Coordinates of C-alpha atoms in Angstrom, one line a residue:
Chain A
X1 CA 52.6 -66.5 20.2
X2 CA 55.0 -66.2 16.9
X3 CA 58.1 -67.2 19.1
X4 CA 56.5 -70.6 20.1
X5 CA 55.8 -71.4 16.2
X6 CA 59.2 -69.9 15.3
X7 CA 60.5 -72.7 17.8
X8 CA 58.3 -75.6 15.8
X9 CA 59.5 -73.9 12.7
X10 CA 63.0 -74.1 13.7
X11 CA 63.1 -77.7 14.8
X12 CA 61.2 -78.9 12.2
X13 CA 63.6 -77.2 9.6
X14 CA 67.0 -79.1 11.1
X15 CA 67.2 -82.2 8.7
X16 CA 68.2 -84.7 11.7
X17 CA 65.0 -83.5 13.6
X18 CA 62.8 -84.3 10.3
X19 CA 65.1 -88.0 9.9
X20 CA 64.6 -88.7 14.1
X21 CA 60.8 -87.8 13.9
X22 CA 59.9 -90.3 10.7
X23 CA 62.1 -92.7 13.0
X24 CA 60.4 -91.8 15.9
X25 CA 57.5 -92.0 14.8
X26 CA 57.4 -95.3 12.5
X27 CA 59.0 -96.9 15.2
X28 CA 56.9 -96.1 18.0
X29 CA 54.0 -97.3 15.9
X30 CA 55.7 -101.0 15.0
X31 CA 56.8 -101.8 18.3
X32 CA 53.8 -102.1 20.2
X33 CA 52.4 -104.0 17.7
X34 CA 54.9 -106.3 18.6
X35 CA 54.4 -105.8 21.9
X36 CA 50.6 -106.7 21.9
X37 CA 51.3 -110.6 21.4
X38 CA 54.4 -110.6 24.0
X39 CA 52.2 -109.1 26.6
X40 CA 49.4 -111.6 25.7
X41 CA 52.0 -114.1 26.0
X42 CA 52.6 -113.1 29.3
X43 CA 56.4 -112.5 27.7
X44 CA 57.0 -109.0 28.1
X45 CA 60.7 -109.5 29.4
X46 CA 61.2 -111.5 26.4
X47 CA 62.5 -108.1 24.3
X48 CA 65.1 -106.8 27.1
X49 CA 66.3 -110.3 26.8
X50 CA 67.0 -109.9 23.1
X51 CA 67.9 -106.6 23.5
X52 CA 71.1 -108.0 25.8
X53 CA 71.9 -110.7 23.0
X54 CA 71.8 -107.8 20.0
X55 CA 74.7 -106.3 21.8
X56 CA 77.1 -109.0 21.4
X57 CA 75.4 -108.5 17.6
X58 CA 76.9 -105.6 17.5
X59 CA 80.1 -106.6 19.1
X60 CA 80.5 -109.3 16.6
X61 CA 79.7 -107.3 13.7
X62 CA 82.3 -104.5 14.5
X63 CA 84.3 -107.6 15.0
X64 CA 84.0 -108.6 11.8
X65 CA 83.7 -105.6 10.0
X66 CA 87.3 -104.8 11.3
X67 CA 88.7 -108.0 9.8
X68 CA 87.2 -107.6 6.8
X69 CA 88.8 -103.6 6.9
X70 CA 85.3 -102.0 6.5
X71 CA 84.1 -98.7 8.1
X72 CA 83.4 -99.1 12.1
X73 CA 80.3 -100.7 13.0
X74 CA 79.3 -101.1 9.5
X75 CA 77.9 -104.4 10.5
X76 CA 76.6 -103.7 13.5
X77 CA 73.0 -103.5 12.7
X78 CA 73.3 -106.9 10.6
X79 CA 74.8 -108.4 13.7
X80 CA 72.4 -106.9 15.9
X81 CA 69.7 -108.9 13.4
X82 CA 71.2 -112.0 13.3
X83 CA 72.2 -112.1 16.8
X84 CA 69.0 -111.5 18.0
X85 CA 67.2 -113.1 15.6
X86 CA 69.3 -116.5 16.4
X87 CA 68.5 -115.9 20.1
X88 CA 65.0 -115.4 20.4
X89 CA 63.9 -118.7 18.4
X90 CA 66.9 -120.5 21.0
X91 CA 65.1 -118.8 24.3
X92 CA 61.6 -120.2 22.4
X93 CA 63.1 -123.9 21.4
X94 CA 64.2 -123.9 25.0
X95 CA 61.0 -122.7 26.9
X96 CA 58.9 -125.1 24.3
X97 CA 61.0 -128.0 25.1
X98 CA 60.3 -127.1 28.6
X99 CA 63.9 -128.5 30.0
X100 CA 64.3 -124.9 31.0
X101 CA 62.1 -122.5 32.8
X102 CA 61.0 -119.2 30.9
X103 CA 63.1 -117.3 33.3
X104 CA 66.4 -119.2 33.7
X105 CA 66.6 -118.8 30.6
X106 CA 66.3 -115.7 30.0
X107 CA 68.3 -114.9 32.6
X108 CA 70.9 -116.7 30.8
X109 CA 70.5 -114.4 27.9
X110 CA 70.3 -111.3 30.0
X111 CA 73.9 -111.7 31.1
X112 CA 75.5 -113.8 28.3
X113 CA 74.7 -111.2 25.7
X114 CA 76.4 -108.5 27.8
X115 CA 79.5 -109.8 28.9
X116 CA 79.8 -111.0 25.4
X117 CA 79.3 -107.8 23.8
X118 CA 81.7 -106.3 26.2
X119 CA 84.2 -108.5 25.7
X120 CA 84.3 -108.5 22.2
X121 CA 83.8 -104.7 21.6
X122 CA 87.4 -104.6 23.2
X123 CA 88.4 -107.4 20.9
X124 CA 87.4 -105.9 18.4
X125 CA 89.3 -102.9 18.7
X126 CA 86.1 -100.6 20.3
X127 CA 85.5 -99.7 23.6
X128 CA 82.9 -99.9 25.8
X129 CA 81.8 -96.2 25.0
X130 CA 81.4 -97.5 21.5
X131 CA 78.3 -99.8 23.0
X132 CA 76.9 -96.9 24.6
X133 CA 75.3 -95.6 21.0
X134 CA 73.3 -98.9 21.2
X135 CA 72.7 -99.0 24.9
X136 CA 71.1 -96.0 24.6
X137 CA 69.9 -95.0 21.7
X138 CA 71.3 -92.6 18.6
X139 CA 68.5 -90.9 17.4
X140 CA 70.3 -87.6 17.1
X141 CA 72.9 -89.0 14.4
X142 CA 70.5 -90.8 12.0
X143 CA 71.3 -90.5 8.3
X144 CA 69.2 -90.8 5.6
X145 CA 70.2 -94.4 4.9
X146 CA 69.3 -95.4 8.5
X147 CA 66.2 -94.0 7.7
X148 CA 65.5 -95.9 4.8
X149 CA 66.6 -99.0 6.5
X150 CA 64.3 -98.2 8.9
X151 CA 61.4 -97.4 6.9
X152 CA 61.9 -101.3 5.0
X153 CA 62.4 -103.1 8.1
X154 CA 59.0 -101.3 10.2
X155 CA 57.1 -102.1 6.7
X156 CA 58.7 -105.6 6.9
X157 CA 57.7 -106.2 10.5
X158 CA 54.0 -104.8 10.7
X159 CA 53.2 -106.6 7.3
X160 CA 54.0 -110.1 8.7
X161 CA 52.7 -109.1 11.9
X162 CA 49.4 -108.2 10.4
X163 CA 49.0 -111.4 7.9
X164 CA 49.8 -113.7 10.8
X165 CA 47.6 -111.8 13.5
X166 CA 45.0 -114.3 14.2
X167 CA 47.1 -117.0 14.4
X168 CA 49.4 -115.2 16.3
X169 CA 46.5 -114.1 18.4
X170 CA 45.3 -117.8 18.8
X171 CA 48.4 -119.6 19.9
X172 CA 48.6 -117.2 22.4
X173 CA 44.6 -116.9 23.7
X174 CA 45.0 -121.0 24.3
X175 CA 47.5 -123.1 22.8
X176 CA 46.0 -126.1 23.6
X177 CA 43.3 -125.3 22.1
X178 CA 45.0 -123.5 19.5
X179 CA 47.1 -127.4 18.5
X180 CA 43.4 -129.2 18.4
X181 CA 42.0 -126.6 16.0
X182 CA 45.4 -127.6 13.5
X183 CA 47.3 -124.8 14.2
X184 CA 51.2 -125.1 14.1
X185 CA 51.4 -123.3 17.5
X186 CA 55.2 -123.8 17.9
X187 CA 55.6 -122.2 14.1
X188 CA 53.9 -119.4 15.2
X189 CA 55.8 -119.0 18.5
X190 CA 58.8 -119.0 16.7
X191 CA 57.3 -116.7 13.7
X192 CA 56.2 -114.2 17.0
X193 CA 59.7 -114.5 18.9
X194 CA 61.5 -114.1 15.5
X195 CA 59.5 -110.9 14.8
X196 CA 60.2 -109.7 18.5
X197 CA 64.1 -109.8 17.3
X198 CA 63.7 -107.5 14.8
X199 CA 61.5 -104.9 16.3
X200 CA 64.5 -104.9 19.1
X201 CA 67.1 -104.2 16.0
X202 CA 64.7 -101.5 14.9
X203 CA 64.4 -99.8 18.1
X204 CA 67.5 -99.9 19.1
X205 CA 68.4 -96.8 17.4
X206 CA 65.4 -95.1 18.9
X207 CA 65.3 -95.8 22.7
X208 CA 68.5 -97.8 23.0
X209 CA 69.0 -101.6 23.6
X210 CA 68.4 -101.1 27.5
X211 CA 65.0 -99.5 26.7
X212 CA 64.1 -101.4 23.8
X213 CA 61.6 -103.4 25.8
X214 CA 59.6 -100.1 27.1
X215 CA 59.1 -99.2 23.8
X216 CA 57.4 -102.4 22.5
X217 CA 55.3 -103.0 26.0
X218 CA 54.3 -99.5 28.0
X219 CA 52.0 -98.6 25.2
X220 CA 50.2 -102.1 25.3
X221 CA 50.2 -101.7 29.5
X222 CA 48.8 -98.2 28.9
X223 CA 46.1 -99.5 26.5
X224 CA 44.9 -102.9 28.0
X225 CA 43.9 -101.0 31.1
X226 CA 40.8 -99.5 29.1
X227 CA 40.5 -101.3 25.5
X228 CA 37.5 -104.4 25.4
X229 CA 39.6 -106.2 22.5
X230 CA 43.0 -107.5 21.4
X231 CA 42.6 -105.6 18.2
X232 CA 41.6 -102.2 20.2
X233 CA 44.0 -102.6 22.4
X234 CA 47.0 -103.5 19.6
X235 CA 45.6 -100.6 17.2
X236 CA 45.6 -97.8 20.1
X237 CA 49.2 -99.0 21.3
X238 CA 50.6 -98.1 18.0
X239 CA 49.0 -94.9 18.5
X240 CA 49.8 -94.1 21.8
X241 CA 53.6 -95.3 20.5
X242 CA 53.4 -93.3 18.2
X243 CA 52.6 -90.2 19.8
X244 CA 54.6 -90.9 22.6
X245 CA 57.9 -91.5 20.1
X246 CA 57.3 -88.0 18.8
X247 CA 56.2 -85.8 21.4
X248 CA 59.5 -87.5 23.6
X249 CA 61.6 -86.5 20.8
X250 CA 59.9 -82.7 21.1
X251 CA 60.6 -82.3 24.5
X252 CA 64.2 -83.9 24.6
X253 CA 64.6 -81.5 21.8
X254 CA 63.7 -78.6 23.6
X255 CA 65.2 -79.5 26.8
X256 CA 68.6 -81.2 25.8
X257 CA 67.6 -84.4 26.9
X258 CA 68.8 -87.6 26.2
X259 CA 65.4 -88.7 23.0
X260 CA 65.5 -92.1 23.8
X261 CA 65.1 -91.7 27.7
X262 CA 62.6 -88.9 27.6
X263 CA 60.2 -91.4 25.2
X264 CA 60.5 -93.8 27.5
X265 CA 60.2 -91.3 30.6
X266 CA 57.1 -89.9 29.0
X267 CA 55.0 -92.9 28.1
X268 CA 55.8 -94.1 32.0
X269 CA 54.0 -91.0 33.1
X270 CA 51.7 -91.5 30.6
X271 CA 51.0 -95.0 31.8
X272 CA 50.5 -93.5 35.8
X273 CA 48.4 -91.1 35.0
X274 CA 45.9 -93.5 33.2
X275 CA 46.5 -96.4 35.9
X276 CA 45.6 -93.6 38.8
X277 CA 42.4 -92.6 36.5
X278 CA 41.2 -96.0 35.9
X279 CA 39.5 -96.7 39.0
X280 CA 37.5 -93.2 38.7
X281 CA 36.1 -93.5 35.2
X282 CA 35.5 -97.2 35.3
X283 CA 33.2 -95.8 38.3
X284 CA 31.8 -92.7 36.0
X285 CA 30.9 -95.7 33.3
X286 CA 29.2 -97.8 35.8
X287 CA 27.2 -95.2 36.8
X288 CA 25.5 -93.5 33.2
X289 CA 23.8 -96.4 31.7
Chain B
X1 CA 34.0 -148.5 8.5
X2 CA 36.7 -146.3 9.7
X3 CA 36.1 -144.9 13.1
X4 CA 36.3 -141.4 13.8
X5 CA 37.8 -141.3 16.5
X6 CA 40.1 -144.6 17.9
X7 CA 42.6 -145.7 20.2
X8 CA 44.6 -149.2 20.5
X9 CA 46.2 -150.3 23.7
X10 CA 47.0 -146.6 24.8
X11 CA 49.5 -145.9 27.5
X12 CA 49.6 -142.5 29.3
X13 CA 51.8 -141.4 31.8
X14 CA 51.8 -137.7 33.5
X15 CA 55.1 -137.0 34.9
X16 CA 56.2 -140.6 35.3
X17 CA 53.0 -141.7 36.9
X18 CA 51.1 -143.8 34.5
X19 CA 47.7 -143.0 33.9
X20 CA 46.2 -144.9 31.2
X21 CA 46.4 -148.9 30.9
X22 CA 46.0 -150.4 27.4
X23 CA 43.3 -148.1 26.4
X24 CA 41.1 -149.5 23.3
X25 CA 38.1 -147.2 22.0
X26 CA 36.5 -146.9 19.3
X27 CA 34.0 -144.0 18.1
X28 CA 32.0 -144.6 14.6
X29 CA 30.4 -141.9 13.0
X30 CA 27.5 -140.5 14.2
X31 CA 27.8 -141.8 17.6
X32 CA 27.2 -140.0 20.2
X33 CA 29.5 -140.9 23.5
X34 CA 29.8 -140.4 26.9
X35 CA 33.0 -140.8 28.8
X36 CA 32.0 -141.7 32.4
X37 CA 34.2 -142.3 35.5
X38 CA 35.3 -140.6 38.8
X39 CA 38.1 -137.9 39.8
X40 CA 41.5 -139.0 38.2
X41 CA 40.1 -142.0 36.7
X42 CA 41.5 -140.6 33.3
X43 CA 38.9 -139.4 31.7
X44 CA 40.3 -135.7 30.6
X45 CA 43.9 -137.5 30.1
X46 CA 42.4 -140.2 27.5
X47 CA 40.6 -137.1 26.1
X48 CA 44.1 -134.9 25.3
X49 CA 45.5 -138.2 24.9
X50 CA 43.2 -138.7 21.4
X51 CA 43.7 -134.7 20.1
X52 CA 47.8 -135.1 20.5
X53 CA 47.9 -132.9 22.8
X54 CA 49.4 -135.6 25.5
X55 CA 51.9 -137.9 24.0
X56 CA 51.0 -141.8 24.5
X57 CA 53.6 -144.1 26.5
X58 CA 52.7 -146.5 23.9
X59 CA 50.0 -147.7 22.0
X60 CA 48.3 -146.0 18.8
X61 CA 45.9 -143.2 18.4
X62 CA 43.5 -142.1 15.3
X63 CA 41.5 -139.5 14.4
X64 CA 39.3 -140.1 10.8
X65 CA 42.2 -142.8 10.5
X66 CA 45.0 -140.5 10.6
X67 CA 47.6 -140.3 14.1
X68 CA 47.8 -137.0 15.5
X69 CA 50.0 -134.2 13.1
X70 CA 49.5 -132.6 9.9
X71 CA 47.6 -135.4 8.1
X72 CA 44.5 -135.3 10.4
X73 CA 41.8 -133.2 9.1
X74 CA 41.3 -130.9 11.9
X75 CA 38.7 -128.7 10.0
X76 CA 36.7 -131.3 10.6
X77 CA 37.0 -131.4 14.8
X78 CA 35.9 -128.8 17.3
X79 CA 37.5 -129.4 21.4
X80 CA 36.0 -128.2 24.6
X81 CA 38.6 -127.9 26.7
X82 CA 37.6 -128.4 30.7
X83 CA 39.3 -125.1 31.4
X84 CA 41.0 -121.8 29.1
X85 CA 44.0 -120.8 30.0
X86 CA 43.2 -117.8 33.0
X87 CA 43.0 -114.1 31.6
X88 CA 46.2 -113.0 29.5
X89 CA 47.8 -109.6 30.1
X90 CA 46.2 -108.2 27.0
X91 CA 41.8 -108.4 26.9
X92 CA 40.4 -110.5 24.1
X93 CA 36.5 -110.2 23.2
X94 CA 34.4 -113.1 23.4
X95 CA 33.8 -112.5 19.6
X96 CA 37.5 -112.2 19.0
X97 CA 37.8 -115.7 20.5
X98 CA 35.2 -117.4 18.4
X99 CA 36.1 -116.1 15.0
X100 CA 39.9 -117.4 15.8
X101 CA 38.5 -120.5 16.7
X102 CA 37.9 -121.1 13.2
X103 CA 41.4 -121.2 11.8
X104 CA 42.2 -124.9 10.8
X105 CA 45.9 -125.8 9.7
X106 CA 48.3 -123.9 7.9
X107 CA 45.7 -120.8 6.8
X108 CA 46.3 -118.2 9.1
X109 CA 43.5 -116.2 8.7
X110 CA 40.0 -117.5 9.4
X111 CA 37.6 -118.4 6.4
X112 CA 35.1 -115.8 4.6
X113 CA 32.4 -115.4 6.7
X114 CA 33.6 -116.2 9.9
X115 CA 32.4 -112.8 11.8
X116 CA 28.9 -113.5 11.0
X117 CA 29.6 -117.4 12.2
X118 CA 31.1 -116.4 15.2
X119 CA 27.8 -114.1 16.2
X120 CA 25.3 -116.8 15.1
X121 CA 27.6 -119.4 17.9
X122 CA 27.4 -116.7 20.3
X123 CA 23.7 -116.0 20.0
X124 CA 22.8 -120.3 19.9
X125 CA 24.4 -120.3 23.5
X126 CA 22.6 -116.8 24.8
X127 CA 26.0 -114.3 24.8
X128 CA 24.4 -112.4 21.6
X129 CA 24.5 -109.4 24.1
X130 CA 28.1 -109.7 25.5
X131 CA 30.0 -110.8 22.1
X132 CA 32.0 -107.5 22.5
X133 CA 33.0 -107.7 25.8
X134 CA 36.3 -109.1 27.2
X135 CA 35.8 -112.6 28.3
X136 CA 37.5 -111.2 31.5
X137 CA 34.0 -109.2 32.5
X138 CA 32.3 -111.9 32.2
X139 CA 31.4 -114.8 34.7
X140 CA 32.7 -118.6 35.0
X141 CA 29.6 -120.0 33.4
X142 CA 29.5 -117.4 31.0
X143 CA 33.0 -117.9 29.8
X144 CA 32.3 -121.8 29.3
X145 CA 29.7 -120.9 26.9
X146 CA 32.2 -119.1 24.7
X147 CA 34.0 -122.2 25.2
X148 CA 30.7 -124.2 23.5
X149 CA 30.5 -121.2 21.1
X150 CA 33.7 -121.0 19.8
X151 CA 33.3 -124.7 19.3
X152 CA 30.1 -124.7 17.5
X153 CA 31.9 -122.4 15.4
X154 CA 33.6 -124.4 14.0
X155 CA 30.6 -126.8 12.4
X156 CA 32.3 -130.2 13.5
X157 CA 31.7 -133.5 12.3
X158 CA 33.6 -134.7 15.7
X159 CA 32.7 -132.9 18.7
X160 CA 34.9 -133.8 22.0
X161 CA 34.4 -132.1 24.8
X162 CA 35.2 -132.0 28.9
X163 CA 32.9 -131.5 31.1
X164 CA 31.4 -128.9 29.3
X165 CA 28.6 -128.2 31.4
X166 CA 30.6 -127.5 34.7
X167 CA 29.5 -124.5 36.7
X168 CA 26.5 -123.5 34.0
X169 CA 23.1 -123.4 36.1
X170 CA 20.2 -126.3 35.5
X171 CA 18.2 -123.7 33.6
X172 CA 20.7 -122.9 30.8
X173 CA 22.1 -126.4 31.2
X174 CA 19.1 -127.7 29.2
X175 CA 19.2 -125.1 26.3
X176 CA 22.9 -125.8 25.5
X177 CA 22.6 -129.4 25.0
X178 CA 19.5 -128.3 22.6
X179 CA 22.4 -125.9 20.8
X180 CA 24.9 -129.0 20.8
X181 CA 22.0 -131.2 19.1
X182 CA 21.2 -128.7 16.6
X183 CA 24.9 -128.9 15.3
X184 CA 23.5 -132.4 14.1
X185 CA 25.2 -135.1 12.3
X186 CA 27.8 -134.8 14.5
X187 CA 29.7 -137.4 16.3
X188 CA 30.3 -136.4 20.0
X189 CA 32.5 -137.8 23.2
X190 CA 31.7 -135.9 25.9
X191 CA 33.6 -136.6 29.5
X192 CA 31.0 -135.9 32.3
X193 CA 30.9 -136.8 35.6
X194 CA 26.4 -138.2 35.3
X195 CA 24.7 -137.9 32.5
X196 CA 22.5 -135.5 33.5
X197 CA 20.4 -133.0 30.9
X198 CA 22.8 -135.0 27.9
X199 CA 20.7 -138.3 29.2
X200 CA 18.5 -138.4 26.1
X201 CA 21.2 -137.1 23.3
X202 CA 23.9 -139.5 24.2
X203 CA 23.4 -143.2 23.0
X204 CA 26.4 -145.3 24.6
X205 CA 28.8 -144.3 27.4
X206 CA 32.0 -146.1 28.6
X207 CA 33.4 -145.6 32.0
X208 CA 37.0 -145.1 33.0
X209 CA 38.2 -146.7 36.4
X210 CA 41.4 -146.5 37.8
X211 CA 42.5 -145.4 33.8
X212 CA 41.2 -149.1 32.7
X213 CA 37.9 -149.5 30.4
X214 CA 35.3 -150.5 33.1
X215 CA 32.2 -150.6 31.4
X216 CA 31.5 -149.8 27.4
X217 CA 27.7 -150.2 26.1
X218 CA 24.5 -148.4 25.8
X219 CA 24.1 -145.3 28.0
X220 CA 21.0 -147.0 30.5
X221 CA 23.3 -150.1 30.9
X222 CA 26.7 -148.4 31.6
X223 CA 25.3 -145.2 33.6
X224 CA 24.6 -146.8 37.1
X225 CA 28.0 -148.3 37.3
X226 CA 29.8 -144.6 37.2
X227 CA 29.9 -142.9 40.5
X228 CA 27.6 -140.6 41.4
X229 CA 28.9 -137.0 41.3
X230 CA 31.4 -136.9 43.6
X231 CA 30.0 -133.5 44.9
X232 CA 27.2 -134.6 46.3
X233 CA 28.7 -137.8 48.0
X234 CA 28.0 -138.6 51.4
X235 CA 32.2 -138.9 52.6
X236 CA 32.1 -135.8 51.5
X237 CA 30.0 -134.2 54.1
X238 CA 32.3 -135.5 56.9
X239 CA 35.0 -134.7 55.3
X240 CA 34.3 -131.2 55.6
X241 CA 33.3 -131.5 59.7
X242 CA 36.3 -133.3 60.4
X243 CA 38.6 -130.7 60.9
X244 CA 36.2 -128.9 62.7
X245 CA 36.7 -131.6 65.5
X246 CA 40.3 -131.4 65.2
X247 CA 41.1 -127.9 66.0
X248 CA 39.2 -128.0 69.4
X249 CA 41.1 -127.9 72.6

């Protein structure tokens, strides 16, 4: 019994563990916020499309960092924002406008943003094992400035989310609707896609830019299958994020696993189990009045 | 007296097929309107048309004098649409609905009070009970009445709506158009396909053929030149036996 706490004790004494589990944790909370209007939006591809464009961000920033003779991939994370930023409210100007399809266009994205980012990486004196960091995730090398970065930009991202939430919620329940009550739906969309891009920068250094996405939407697909509201549903996600951030980091910890896959890996079975259970306690309900 | 609701020679086309021919309408306030007219004779088109949500070919809309966009005072208009969009991929509770439905304009949280508003709408059209469940659970009629709810809501002085009554049984039929008359003072446009229980709460009516004004006067005088609900239209019957016929040997 005092070896298993000696092991909690030991992991929670290493200084990166204590920086990757506030990450972890924060993070895992804020994305599925997020998450909650792209689902509803019937969008949830919409944050592995950003995810692709952050990583010619990150090209370009290293790109530019190098000309300007900083350290290497100082501006990563500021391209990452503005990249992604830039290309979420393009992919929603384009599906508004509606000369594209949803899809095409994000298909576009998908592969524009990483052929981009692999071609300038090289450029910009990198290689392509430079972009694995982002592709998958760095939560083992996390200083305290990244932590503090990431503190400010979660606070940033579930405080707007939170003041916009019912018209967020409303442009997305019915947007024709929505336009004849007064509300500026294509604001909002843009507000909602523009939020997206920075919950992608933020989790990149969690799960990765590949796995970005899970981390915003398997806690919503894990919620909605037994929550009665939007607000139930978005407030247990960030829980169920939450957790899931943490207790991934736990076991990749113990088993020298990659974090970033193991959270991913873990809600997934999270999200089977409760899927395979629905059916019988949605029969247990029904039957005690 | 400026009409609430108005348009002048209105043009509509729906993917290049025009749908709408030199629409003029005007609503006072206070008036209570029904839009009359068969399948595809425009009414649900002129009806979008009017709330911006369909841009015109050409010709003018107005709504409390104002076209479409920021300057109208939308606070003061509540829409019934003839359908909501079909379940998202997240549940939303009927009460959830409702209380959004009360955002106006650029405030993007609803107004003080708008929980307990919400309830009251719920419990004038008989959801009182299911105001906490997902509008998924619930069934097609019941899900138009949070459509009529989350209108009420929103204490119009315009109320337009789209066949509202579609798929609600005869029974309830009749205490929803007492709800709708208790939101008095109101000026209503209601597309409908007859009438029927909104006979004695709707003054004049105007009836859409072919996306031209046919008929516009008092309700008795315009009604018996609408079509009679296509449902229940003779054609109709053989329609269905004919292919019966077709597949024998």
């Amino acid at each position: 019994m005092s070896e298993y706490w000696e092991h909690w004790a030991r992991a929670l004494s290493d200084p990166l563990m204590q920086r990757a589990l506030a990450v972890a944790l924060l993070v895992g909370a804020a994305a599925p916020v997020i998450g909650t209007f792209l689902v509803q939006r019937r969008l949830a591809l919409l944050g592995d499309g950003i995810g692709h464009v952050a990583l010619t961000g990150v090209a370009l920033g290293w790109l530019i960092g190098a000309g300007l003779g900083l350290a290497p991939g100082a501006l990563a994370i500021p391209g990452a924002v503005v990249a992604s930023v830039v290309g979420a409210v393009v992919i929603e100007v384009v599906r508004a406008s509606g000369r594209t399809s949803g899809d095409l266009a994000l298909a576009l994205m998908f592969y524009g943003g990483i052929a981009g980012g692999a071609a300038l990486i090289k450029v910009a004196g990198g290689t392509s094992a430079t972009l694995v960091a982002y592709l998958f995730g760095s939560l083992a090398t996390l200083s305290a400035a990244d932590v503090v970065t990431t503190v400010a930009l979660a606070a940033l991202i579930l405080a707007a989310a939170l003041a916009g939430r019912w018209a967020l919620f409303a442009a997305g329940a019915d947007e024709p609707f929505a336009r004849a009550c007064g509300i500026p739906t294509r604001l909002w969309n843009v507000v909602g896609a523009a939020l997206a891009a920075l919950t992608v920068t933020l989790a990149m250094r969690v799960v990765g830019l590949l796995l970005v996405s899970a981390l915003m939407i398997v806690p919503v697909a894990i919620t909605q299958l037994g929550a009665r509201s939007f607000s139930r549903t978005m407030a247990s996600a960030a829980l169920v994020g939450a957790l899931a951030g943490a207790s991934g980091l736990f076991v990749a910890y113990w088993y020298d696993l990659p974090p970033g896959a193991t959270i991913v890996v873990l809600a997934i079975a999270v999200y089977a189990v409760a899927a395979l259970a629905k059916p019988v306690v949605d029969k247990l309900r029904s039957a005690t009045p | 007296m400026t009409p609430v609701a108005s348009t002048t020679r209105l043009n509509v086309a729906l993917g290049g097929n025009p749908v709408l021919f030199d629409v003029t309408v005007a609503i006072a306030p206070g008036e209570a309107v029904a839009l009359l007219g068969a399948n595809g004779s425009g009414k649900s088109t002129l009806v979008k048309a009017l709330l911006g949500l369909t841009p015109p070919a050409s010709g003018a809309v107005a709504l409390f004098g104002e076209p479409p966009g920021r300057r109208v005072p939308w606070a003061k208009i509540a829409y019934v649409p003839q359908d909501s969009p079909a379940g998202s991929g997240v549940p939303a509770s009927a009460l959830e609905l409702v209380v959004a439905a009360q955002l106006t304009g650029g405030r993007p949280w609803p107004p003080a009070g708008a929980r307990a508003r919400a309830l009251a709408a719920l419990e004038s059209v008989g959801l009182s009970d299911r105001a906490k469940d997902p509008v998924a659970h619930l069934s097609g009629g019941q899900r138009r009445r949070v459509l009529l709810a989350r209108a009420l809501a929103r204490r119009p002085e315009l109320l337009i709506m789209d066949e509202p009554l579609a798929g609600v049984d005869a029974a309830s039929a009749e205490a929803l158009v007492a709800a709708l008359r208790a939101a008095s003072g109101t000026t209503s446009l209601v597309v409908l396909h007859e009438p029927g229980p909104f006979a004695s709460y709707l003054t004049r009516g105007i009836v859409l053929r072919g996306g031209r004004v046919h008929a516009d006067g008092p309700l008795a005088d315009v009604a018996p030149q609408a079509p009679a609900d296509p449902h229940h239209d003779a054609p109709h019957v053989g329609r269905s036996q004919a292919p019966r016929l077709e597949v024998r040997p």
